[in-house]
Coordinates of N, CA and C and ligand atoms in Angstrom, one line a residue:
M300 N 8.9 -85.4 33.4 CA 7.8 -86.1 32.5 C 8.4 -86.3 31.1
N301 N 8.1 -87.4 30.5 CA 8.5 -87.7 29.2 C 8.0 -86.6 28.2
P302 N 8.9 -86.0 27.4 CA 8.3 -84.9 26.5 C 7.3 -85.4 25.5
D303 N 7.3 -86.7 25.3 CA 6.3 -87.3 24.4 C 4.9 -87.2 25.0
D304 N 4.8 -87.1 26.3 CA 3.5 -87.0 26.9 C 3.0 -85.6 27.0
Q305 N 3.7 -84.7 26.4 CA 3.2 -83.3 26.4 C 3.1 -82.8 25.0
M306 N 2.2 -81.8 24.8 CA 2.1 -81.2 23.5 C 2.3 -79.7 23.7
V307 N 2.9 -79.0 22.7 CA 3.0 -77.6 22.8 C 1.9 -77.0 22.0
I308 N 1.1 -76.2 22.7 CA 0.0 -75.5 22.0 C 0.2 -74.0 22.1
R309 N 0.2 -73.4 20.9 CA 0.4 -71.9 20.9 C -1.0 -71.3 21.1
C310 N -1.0 -70.3 22.1 CA -2.2 -69.6 22.4 C -2.6 -68.8 21.2
L311 N -3.8 -68.9 20.7 CA -4.2 -68.1 19.5 C -4.5 -66.7 19.9
N312 N -4.6 -66.4 21.2 CA -4.9 -65.1 21.6 C -3.6 -64.2 21.8
C313 N -2.7 -64.8 22.6 CA -1.5 -64.0 22.9 C -0.2 -64.6 22.3
G314 N -0.2 -65.8 21.7 CA 0.9 -66.3 21.1 C 1.9 -67.1 22.0
K315 N 1.6 -67.2 23.3 CA 2.5 -67.9 24.2 C 2.4 -69.4 23.8
K316 N 3.5 -70.1 23.9 CA 3.5 -71.6 23.7 C 3.3 -72.2 25.1
N317 N 2.3 -73.0 25.2 CA 2.0 -73.7 26.4 C 2.3 -75.2 26.3
R318 N 2.9 -75.8 27.3 CA 3.1 -77.2 27.4 C 2.0 -77.8 28.1
I319 N 1.3 -78.7 27.4 CA 0.1 -79.3 28.1 C 0.3 -80.9 28.1
P320 N 0.1 -81.5 29.2 CA 0.2 -83.0 29.2 C -0.9 -83.5 28.4
R321 N -0.6 -84.6 27.6 CA -1.5 -85.1 26.7 C -2.9 -85.5 27.3
E322 N -2.8 -86.0 28.5 CA -4.1 -86.5 29.1 C -5.0 -85.3 29.5
R323 N -4.4 -84.1 29.6 CA -5.2 -82.9 29.9 C -5.8 -82.1 28.7
L324 N -5.4 -82.6 27.5 CA -5.7 -81.9 26.3 C -7.2 -81.8 26.1
H325 N -8.0 -82.7 26.7 CA -9.4 -82.6 26.4 C -10.2 -82.0 27.6
D326 N -9.5 -81.4 28.6 CA -10.3 -80.7 29.6 C -10.2 -79.2 29.4
S327 N -10.3 -78.7 28.2 CA -10.2 -77.3 27.9 C -9.1 -76.5 28.7
P328 N -7.9 -76.8 28.4 CA -6.8 -76.2 29.1 C -6.7 -74.7 28.8
L329 N -6.2 -73.9 29.7 CA -6.2 -72.4 29.5 C -4.7 -72.0 29.3
C330 N -4.5 -70.9 28.6 CA -3.2 -70.3 28.4 C -2.6 -69.8 29.7
G331 N -1.4 -70.2 30.0 CA -0.7 -69.8 31.3 C -0.5 -68.3 31.4
A332 N -0.5 -67.6 30.2 CA -0.2 -66.1 30.3 C -1.5 -65.3 30.3
C333 N -2.5 -65.6 29.4 CA -3.6 -64.7 29.3 C -4.9 -65.4 29.7
R334 N -4.9 -66.7 30.0 CA -6.0 -67.5 30.4 C -7.1 -67.7 29.3
A335 N -6.7 -67.4 28.1 CA -7.6 -67.8 27.0 C -7.7 -69.3 26.9
T336 N -8.8 -69.8 26.3 CA -8.9 -71.2 26.1 C -8.0 -71.7 25.0
L337 N -7.3 -72.8 25.2 CA -6.4 -73.3 24.3 C -7.0 -74.4 23.3
D338 N -8.2 -74.8 23.5 CA -8.7 -75.8 22.7 C -9.3 -75.3 21.4
E339 N -8.6 -74.3 20.8 CA -9.0 -73.8 19.6 C -8.1 -74.2 18.4
M340 N -8.6 -74.2 17.2 CA -7.8 -74.5 16.1 C -8.2 -73.5 15.0
I341 N -7.4 -73.5 14.0 CA -7.7 -72.6 12.8 C -8.2 -73.4 11.7
I342 N -9.4 -73.1 11.3 CA -10.0 -73.8 10.1 C -10.2 -72.7 9.0
R343 N -9.5 -73.0 7.9 CA -9.6 -72.0 6.8 C -10.9 -72.2 6.0
C344 N -11.5 -71.1 5.7 CA -12.8 -71.2 4.9 C -12.4 -71.6 3.4
L345 N -13.0 -72.7 2.9 CA -12.7 -73.1 1.6 C -13.3 -72.1 0.5
N346 N -14.3 -71.3 1.0 CA -14.9 -70.4 0.0 C -14.1 -69.1 -0.1
C347 N -13.8 -68.5 1.0 CA -13.1 -67.1 0.9 C -11.7 -67.1 1.5
G348 N -11.2 -68.2 2.1 CA -9.9 -68.2 2.5 C -9.6 -67.6 3.9
T349 N -10.7 -67.1 4.5 CA -10.5 -66.5 5.9 C -10.2 -67.6 6.9
K350 N -9.2 -67.3 7.8 CA -8.9 -68.2 8.8 C -9.8 -68.0 10.0
N351 N -10.6 -69.0 10.4 CA -11.5 -68.9 11.5 C -10.9 -69.6 12.7
R352 N -11.0 -69.0 13.9 CA -10.7 -69.7 15.1 C -11.9 -70.5 15.6
M353 N -11.6 -71.7 16.0 CA -12.7 -72.6 16.3 C -12.4 -73.5 17.5
P354 N -13.2 -73.4 18.6 CA -12.9 -74.3 19.7 C -13.3 -75.7 19.3
E355 N -12.6 -76.7 19.8 CA -12.8 -78.1 19.3 C -14.3 -78.5 19.6
N356 N -14.9 -78.0 20.7 CA -16.2 -78.5 21.0 C -17.3 -77.9 20.1
R357 N -16.9 -77.0 19.2 CA -17.9 -76.4 18.2 C -17.8 -77.1 16.9
L358 N -16.8 -78.0 16.7 CA -16.7 -78.6 15.4 C -17.9 -79.4 14.9
N359 N -18.6 -79.9 15.9 CA -19.8 -80.7 15.5 C -21.1 -79.9 15.4
E360 N -21.0 -78.6 15.5 CA -22.2 -77.7 15.4 C -22.3 -77.1 14.0
K361 N -21.7 -77.6 13.0 CA -21.7 -77.0 11.7 C -21.3 -75.5 11.7
P362 N -20.2 -75.2 12.2 CA -19.8 -73.8 12.2 C -19.7 -73.1 10.9
L363 N -19.9 -71.8 10.9 CA -19.9 -71.0 9.6 C -18.7 -70.1 9.6
C364 N -18.3 -69.7 8.4 CA -17.2 -68.7 8.3 C -17.7 -67.4 8.8
G365 N -16.9 -66.7 9.7 CA -17.2 -65.5 10.2 C -17.3 -64.4 9.2
K366 N -16.7 -64.5 8.0 CA -16.7 -63.5 7.0 C -17.8 -63.7 6.0
C367 N -17.8 -64.9 5.4 CA -18.7 -65.1 4.2 C -19.9 -65.9 4.6
G368 N -19.9 -66.6 5.8 CA -21.0 -67.4 6.2 C -21.0 -68.8 5.6
A369 N -20.0 -69.2 4.8 CA -20.0 -70.5 4.3 C -19.8 -71.5 5.4
T370 N -20.2 -72.8 5.1 CA -20.0 -73.8 6.1 C -18.5 -74.2 6.2
L371 N -18.0 -74.2 7.4 CA -16.5 -74.5 7.5 C -16.2 -75.9 7.5
I372 N -17.1 -76.8 8.0 CA -16.8 -78.2 8.1 C -17.7 -78.8 7.0
V373 N -17.1 -79.3 6.0 CA -17.9 -79.8 4.8 C -18.1 -81.3 4.9
D374 N -19.3 -81.7 4.4 CA -19.7 -83.1 4.4 C -19.4 -83.7 3.1
G375 N -19.4 -82.9 2.0 CA -19.3 -83.4 0.7 C -18.0 -83.9 0.3
D376 N -17.6 -83.8 -0.9 CA -16.3 -84.3 -1.4 C -15.4 -83.2 -1.8
Q377 N -15.5 -82.1 -1.1 CA -14.6 -81.0 -1.4 C -13.2 -81.3 -1.0
G378 N -13.1 -82.0 0.1 CA -11.7 -82.4 0.6 C -11.5 -83.9 0.3
R379 N -10.5 -84.2 -0.5 CA -10.2 -85.6 -0.8 C -8.8 -85.9 -0.4
P380 N -8.4 -87.1 0.0 CA -7.0 -87.4 0.2 C -6.2 -87.2 -1.1
I381 N -5.0 -86.7 -1.0 CA -4.2 -86.5 -2.2 C -3.1 -87.6 -2.2
E382 N -2.7 -88.0 -3.4 CA -1.7 -89.0 -3.6 C -0.3 -88.4 -3.5
V383 N 0.6 -88.9 -2.7 CA 1.9 -88.4 -2.7 C 2.9 -89.5 -3.1
T384 N 4.0 -89.1 -3.6 CA 5.0 -90.1 -4.1 C 6.4 -89.6 -3.6
D385 N 7.4 -90.5 -3.8 CA 8.8 -90.1 -3.5 C 9.1 -88.8 -4.1
G386 N 8.6 -88.6 -5.3 CA 8.9 -87.4 -6.1 C 8.2 -86.1 -5.6
T387 N 7.0 -86.3 -5.0 CA 6.3 -85.1 -4.6 C 6.2 -84.9 -3.1
F388 N 6.8 -85.8 -2.3 CA 6.7 -85.8 -0.9 C 7.2 -84.4 -0.3
N389 N 8.4 -84.0 -0.8 CA 9.0 -82.8 -0.3 C 8.0 -81.6 -0.5
R390 N 7.5 -81.5 -1.7 CA 6.6 -80.3 -2.0 C 5.3 -80.4 -1.2
E391 N 4.7 -81.6 -1.3 CA 3.3 -81.8 -0.7 C 3.2 -81.9 0.8
V392 N 4.3 -82.4 1.4 CA 4.3 -82.7 2.8 C 5.3 -81.8 3.6
L393 N 6.6 -81.9 3.2 CA 7.6 -81.3 4.0 C 7.6 -79.8 3.8
S394 N 7.2 -79.3 2.7 CA 7.2 -77.8 2.5 C 5.8 -77.2 2.8
A395 N 4.8 -78.1 3.2 CA 3.5 -77.6 3.5 C 3.4 -77.0 4.8
S396 N 2.7 -75.9 5.0 CA 2.5 -75.4 6.3 C 1.2 -76.0 6.8
G397 N 1.1 -76.1 8.1 CA -0.1 -76.7 8.7 C 0.0 -78.2 8.9
S398 N -1.1 -78.8 9.1 CA -1.2 -80.2 9.5 C -1.4 -81.1 8.3
V399 N -0.5 -82.2 8.2 CA -0.7 -83.1 7.1 C -0.6 -84.5 7.7
L400 N -1.6 -85.4 7.4 CA -1.6 -86.8 7.8 C -1.2 -87.6 6.6
V401 N -0.2 -88.4 6.7 CA 0.2 -89.3 5.5 C -0.1 -90.7 5.9
D402 N -1.0 -91.3 5.1 CA -1.4 -92.7 5.2 C -0.4 -93.6 4.4
C403 N 0.4 -94.4 5.0 CA 1.3 -95.2 4.3 C 0.6 -96.6 4.1
W404 N 0.4 -96.9 2.9 CA -0.5 -98.1 2.6 C 0.0 -98.9 1.4
A405 N -0.6 -100.0 1.1 CA -0.4 -100.8 -0.1 C -1.7 -101.4 -0.5
P406 N -1.8 -101.7 -1.8 CA -3.1 -102.2 -2.3 C -3.5 -103.6 -1.8
W407 N -2.4 -104.4 -1.4 CA -2.7 -105.8 -0.9 C -3.0 -105.8 0.6
C408 N -3.0 -104.7 1.2 CA -3.1 -104.7 2.7 C -4.5 -104.5 3.1
G409 N -5.1 -105.6 3.7 CA -6.5 -105.6 4.2 C -6.8 -104.5 5.3
P410 N -5.9 -104.4 6.3 CA -6.2 -103.4 7.3 C -6.1 -102.0 6.7
C411 N -5.3 -101.8 5.7 CA -5.3 -100.4 5.1 C -6.6 -100.1 4.5
R412 N -7.3 -101.1 3.9 CA -8.6 -100.9 3.3 C -9.6 -100.5 4.4
M413 N -9.4 -101.0 5.6 CA -10.4 -100.7 6.7 C -10.2 -99.3 7.1
V414 N -9.0 -98.7 7.0 CA -8.7 -97.4 7.5 C -9.2 -96.3 6.4
A415 N -9.1 -96.7 5.2 CA -9.3 -95.8 4.1 C -10.6 -95.0 4.1
P416 N -11.7 -95.6 4.4 CA -13.0 -94.8 4.5 C -12.9 -93.7 5.6
A417 N -12.3 -94.0 6.7 CA -12.2 -93.1 7.8 C -11.4 -91.9 7.4
L418 N -10.3 -92.2 6.6 CA -9.4 -91.1 6.2 C -10.2 -90.2 5.1
D419 N -11.0 -90.9 4.3 CA -11.8 -90.1 3.3 C -12.7 -89.1 4.1
E420 N -13.3 -89.6 5.1 CA -14.2 -88.8 5.9 C -13.5 -87.6 6.6
L421 N -12.4 -87.9 7.1 CA -11.6 -86.9 7.8 C -11.1 -85.8 6.9
A422 N -10.7 -86.3 5.7 CA -10.2 -85.4 4.6 C -11.3 -84.4 4.3
A423 N -12.6 -84.8 4.2 CA -13.7 -83.9 3.9 C -14.0 -83.1 5.0
K424 N -14.1 -83.7 6.2 CA -14.5 -82.9 7.4 C -13.5 -81.8 7.8
Y425 N -12.3 -82.1 7.6 CA -11.3 -81.1 8.0 C -10.6 -80.4 6.8
A426 N -11.3 -80.3 5.7 CA -10.7 -79.8 4.5 C -9.9 -78.5 4.7
G427 N -10.5 -77.6 5.6 CA -9.9 -76.3 5.8 C -8.8 -76.3 6.8
G428 N -8.6 -77.4 7.5 CA -7.7 -77.4 8.6 C -6.5 -78.4 8.5
A429 N -6.7 -79.4 7.7 CA -5.6 -80.4 7.6 C -5.6 -81.0 6.2
R430 N -4.5 -81.6 5.8 CA -4.5 -82.3 4.5 C -4.3 -83.8 4.8
I431 N -5.0 -84.6 4.1 CA -4.8 -86.1 4.2 C -4.1 -86.5 2.9
A432 N -3.0 -87.2 3.1 CA -2.2 -87.7 1.9 C -2.0 -89.2 2.0
K433 N -1.9 -89.8 0.8 CA -1.7 -91.3 0.8 C -0.4 -91.6 0.0
L434 N 0.4 -92.5 0.7 CA 1.7 -92.9 0.1 C 1.6 -94.4 -0.1
N435 N 1.7 -94.8 -1.4 CA 1.8 -96.3 -1.7 C 3.2 -96.7 -1.4
V436 N 3.4 -97.5 -0.3 CA 4.8 -97.8 0.1 C 5.5 -98.8 -0.9
D437 N 4.8 -99.6 -1.7 CA 5.4 -100.4 -2.7 C 6.0 -99.6 -3.8
E438 N 5.3 -98.5 -4.2 CA 5.8 -97.7 -5.3 C 6.7 -96.6 -4.9
N439 N 6.8 -96.4 -3.5 CA 7.6 -95.2 -3.0 C 8.5 -95.7 -1.9
P440 N 9.4 -96.6 -2.1 CA 10.2 -97.2 -1.0 C 11.1 -96.2 -0.3
L441 N 11.5 -95.1 -1.0 CA 12.5 -94.2 -0.4 C 11.8 -93.5 0.8
T442 N 10.6 -92.9 0.5 CA 10.0 -92.2 1.6 C 9.6 -93.2 2.8
A443 N 9.2 -94.4 2.4 CA 8.8 -95.4 3.4 C 10.0 -95.7 4.3
S444 N 11.2 -95.9 3.7 CA 12.3 -96.3 4.5 C 12.8 -95.1 5.3
R445 N 12.7 -93.9 4.7 CA 13.2 -92.7 5.4 C 12.4 -92.5 6.7
Y446 N 11.2 -92.9 6.7 CA 10.4 -92.8 8.0 C 10.2 -94.1 8.7
N447 N 11.0 -95.1 8.3 CA 11.1 -96.4 9.0 C 9.7 -97.1 9.1
V448 N 9.0 -97.0 8.0 CA 7.7 -97.6 8.0 C 7.9 -99.1 7.8
R449 N 7.7 -99.9 8.8 CA 7.9 -101.4 8.8 C 6.6 -102.2 8.6
S450 N 5.5 -101.6 9.1 CA 4.3 -102.3 8.9 C 3.2 -101.3 8.5
I451 N 2.2 -101.8 7.8 CA 1.2 -100.9 7.3 C -0.2 -101.4 7.8
P452 N -1.1 -100.5 8.0 CA -1.0 -99.0 7.7 C -0.2 -98.4 8.8
T453 N 0.6 -97.4 8.4 CA 1.3 -96.5 9.3 C 0.8 -95.0 9.0
L454 N 0.4 -94.3 10.0 CA 0.0 -92.9 9.7 C 1.1 -92.0 10.3
L455 N 1.6 -91.1 9.4 CA 2.6 -90.1 9.8 C 1.9 -88.8 9.9
L456 N 2.1 -88.1 11.1 CA 1.4 -86.8 11.2 C 2.5 -85.7 11.2
F457 N 2.4 -84.8 10.3 CA 3.3 -83.7 10.2 C 2.7 -82.4 10.5
K458 N 3.5 -81.5 11.2 CA 3.0 -80.2 11.4 C 4.1 -79.2 10.9
D459 N 3.7 -78.4 10.0 CA 4.7 -77.4 9.3 C 5.9 -78.2 8.9
G460 N 5.7 -79.3 8.2 CA 6.9 -80.1 7.6 C 7.6 -81.0 8.6
E461 N 7.3 -81.0 9.9 CA 8.0 -81.8 10.8 C 7.2 -83.0 11.3
L462 N 7.8 -84.1 11.3 CA 7.0 -85.3 11.8 C 6.8 -85.2 13.3
V463 N 5.6 -85.2 13.7 CA 5.3 -85.0 15.2 C 4.7 -86.3 15.8
K464 N 4.2 -87.2 15.0 CA 3.6 -88.4 15.6 C 3.5 -89.5 14.5
T465 N 3.7 -90.7 15.0 CA 3.6 -91.9 14.1 C 2.6 -92.8 14.7
L466 N 1.6 -93.2 14.0 CA 0.6 -94.1 14.5 C 0.6 -95.4 13.6
V467 N 0.8 -96.6 14.3 CA 1.0 -97.8 13.6 C -0.2 -98.7 13.8
G468 N -0.8 -99.2 12.7 CA -1.9 -100.1 12.8 C -3.2 -99.5 12.4
A469 N -4.2 -100.3 12.2 CA -5.5 -99.9 11.8 C -6.3 -99.4 13.0
L470 N -6.2 -98.1 13.3 CA -6.9 -97.5 14.4 C -8.4 -97.2 14.1
P471 N -9.3 -97.1 15.0 CA -10.6 -96.7 14.7 C -10.6 -95.2 14.4
K472 N -11.7 -94.8 13.6 CA -11.7 -93.4 13.1 C -11.6 -92.4 14.3
E473 N -12.3 -92.7 15.4 CA -12.3 -91.7 16.5 C -10.9 -91.5 17.0
A474 N -10.1 -92.6 17.1 CA -8.7 -92.4 17.6 C -7.9 -91.6 16.6
I475 N -8.0 -91.8 15.3 CA -7.3 -91.0 14.3 C -7.7 -89.6 14.4
E476 N -9.0 -89.4 14.5 CA -9.6 -88.0 14.6 C -9.0 -87.3 15.8
R477 N -8.9 -87.9 16.9 CA -8.4 -87.3 18.1 C -7.0 -86.9 17.9
E478 N -6.2 -87.7 17.3 CA -4.8 -87.4 17.1 C -4.6 -86.2 16.0
L479 N -5.5 -86.3 15.0 CA -5.5 -85.2 14.0 C -5.8 -83.9 14.6
I480 N -6.9 -83.9 15.5 CA -7.3 -82.6 16.1 C -6.1 -82.1 17.0
A481 N -5.5 -83.0 17.7 CA -4.4 -82.6 18.6 C -3.3 -81.9 17.8
I482 N -3.0 -82.5 16.6 CA -1.9 -81.9 15.8 C -2.4 -80.6 15.2
M483 N -3.7 -80.5 14.9 CA -4.2 -79.2 14.3 C -4.1 -78.1 15.4
K484 N -4.1 -78.4 16.6 CA -4.1 -77.4 17.7 C -2.7 -77.0 18.1
T485 N -1.7 -77.9 17.8 CA -0.3 -77.6 18.3 C 0.3 -76.6 17.3
N486 N 1.4 -76.0 17.8 CA 2.2 -75.2 16.9 C 3.7 -75.2 17.4
Ligands
ZN1318 ZN1 -2.5 -66.6 25.8
ZN1319 ZN1 -15.5 -67.6 4.2

């Protein structure tokens, strides 16, 4: 099987790394060692910092922090996309632990403007679990060429500083969210 068709998901219960075919990602796969469910991710509470384990299917039930009771998935504007540049890319993306989605865009690009509201929403919704960053490719050609960004919008998905997925074109919000969740679950 093509390794691109598989994702490595670390079991949050026992730590084993499981290889799961992409198409099985959404049928609640189980850990091969301890049989715990693998469709969990870690959402950090923005109020107290506690890391909460969360199965994907509970994300839409307004889950609360197990320690302080704060809402884990926020609707407001607590989470906003951050601007990154050639100068800050190392620090904000490559040195960051966890999941980072980088939107490569330019002000003149119509399809980029179509994607922007979806990214704003995802930045707020997953504020404790992922970062959304925006890179203006006109002003930051070094980073754009380093990642071979030839057309925009291009979304670069990083996990613990490593590029794990590139999405080209203006995808619907649901498709971007699915990819973001998949990255949040992998390790
Ligand atoms: Zn396990
Ligand atoms: Zn909390």
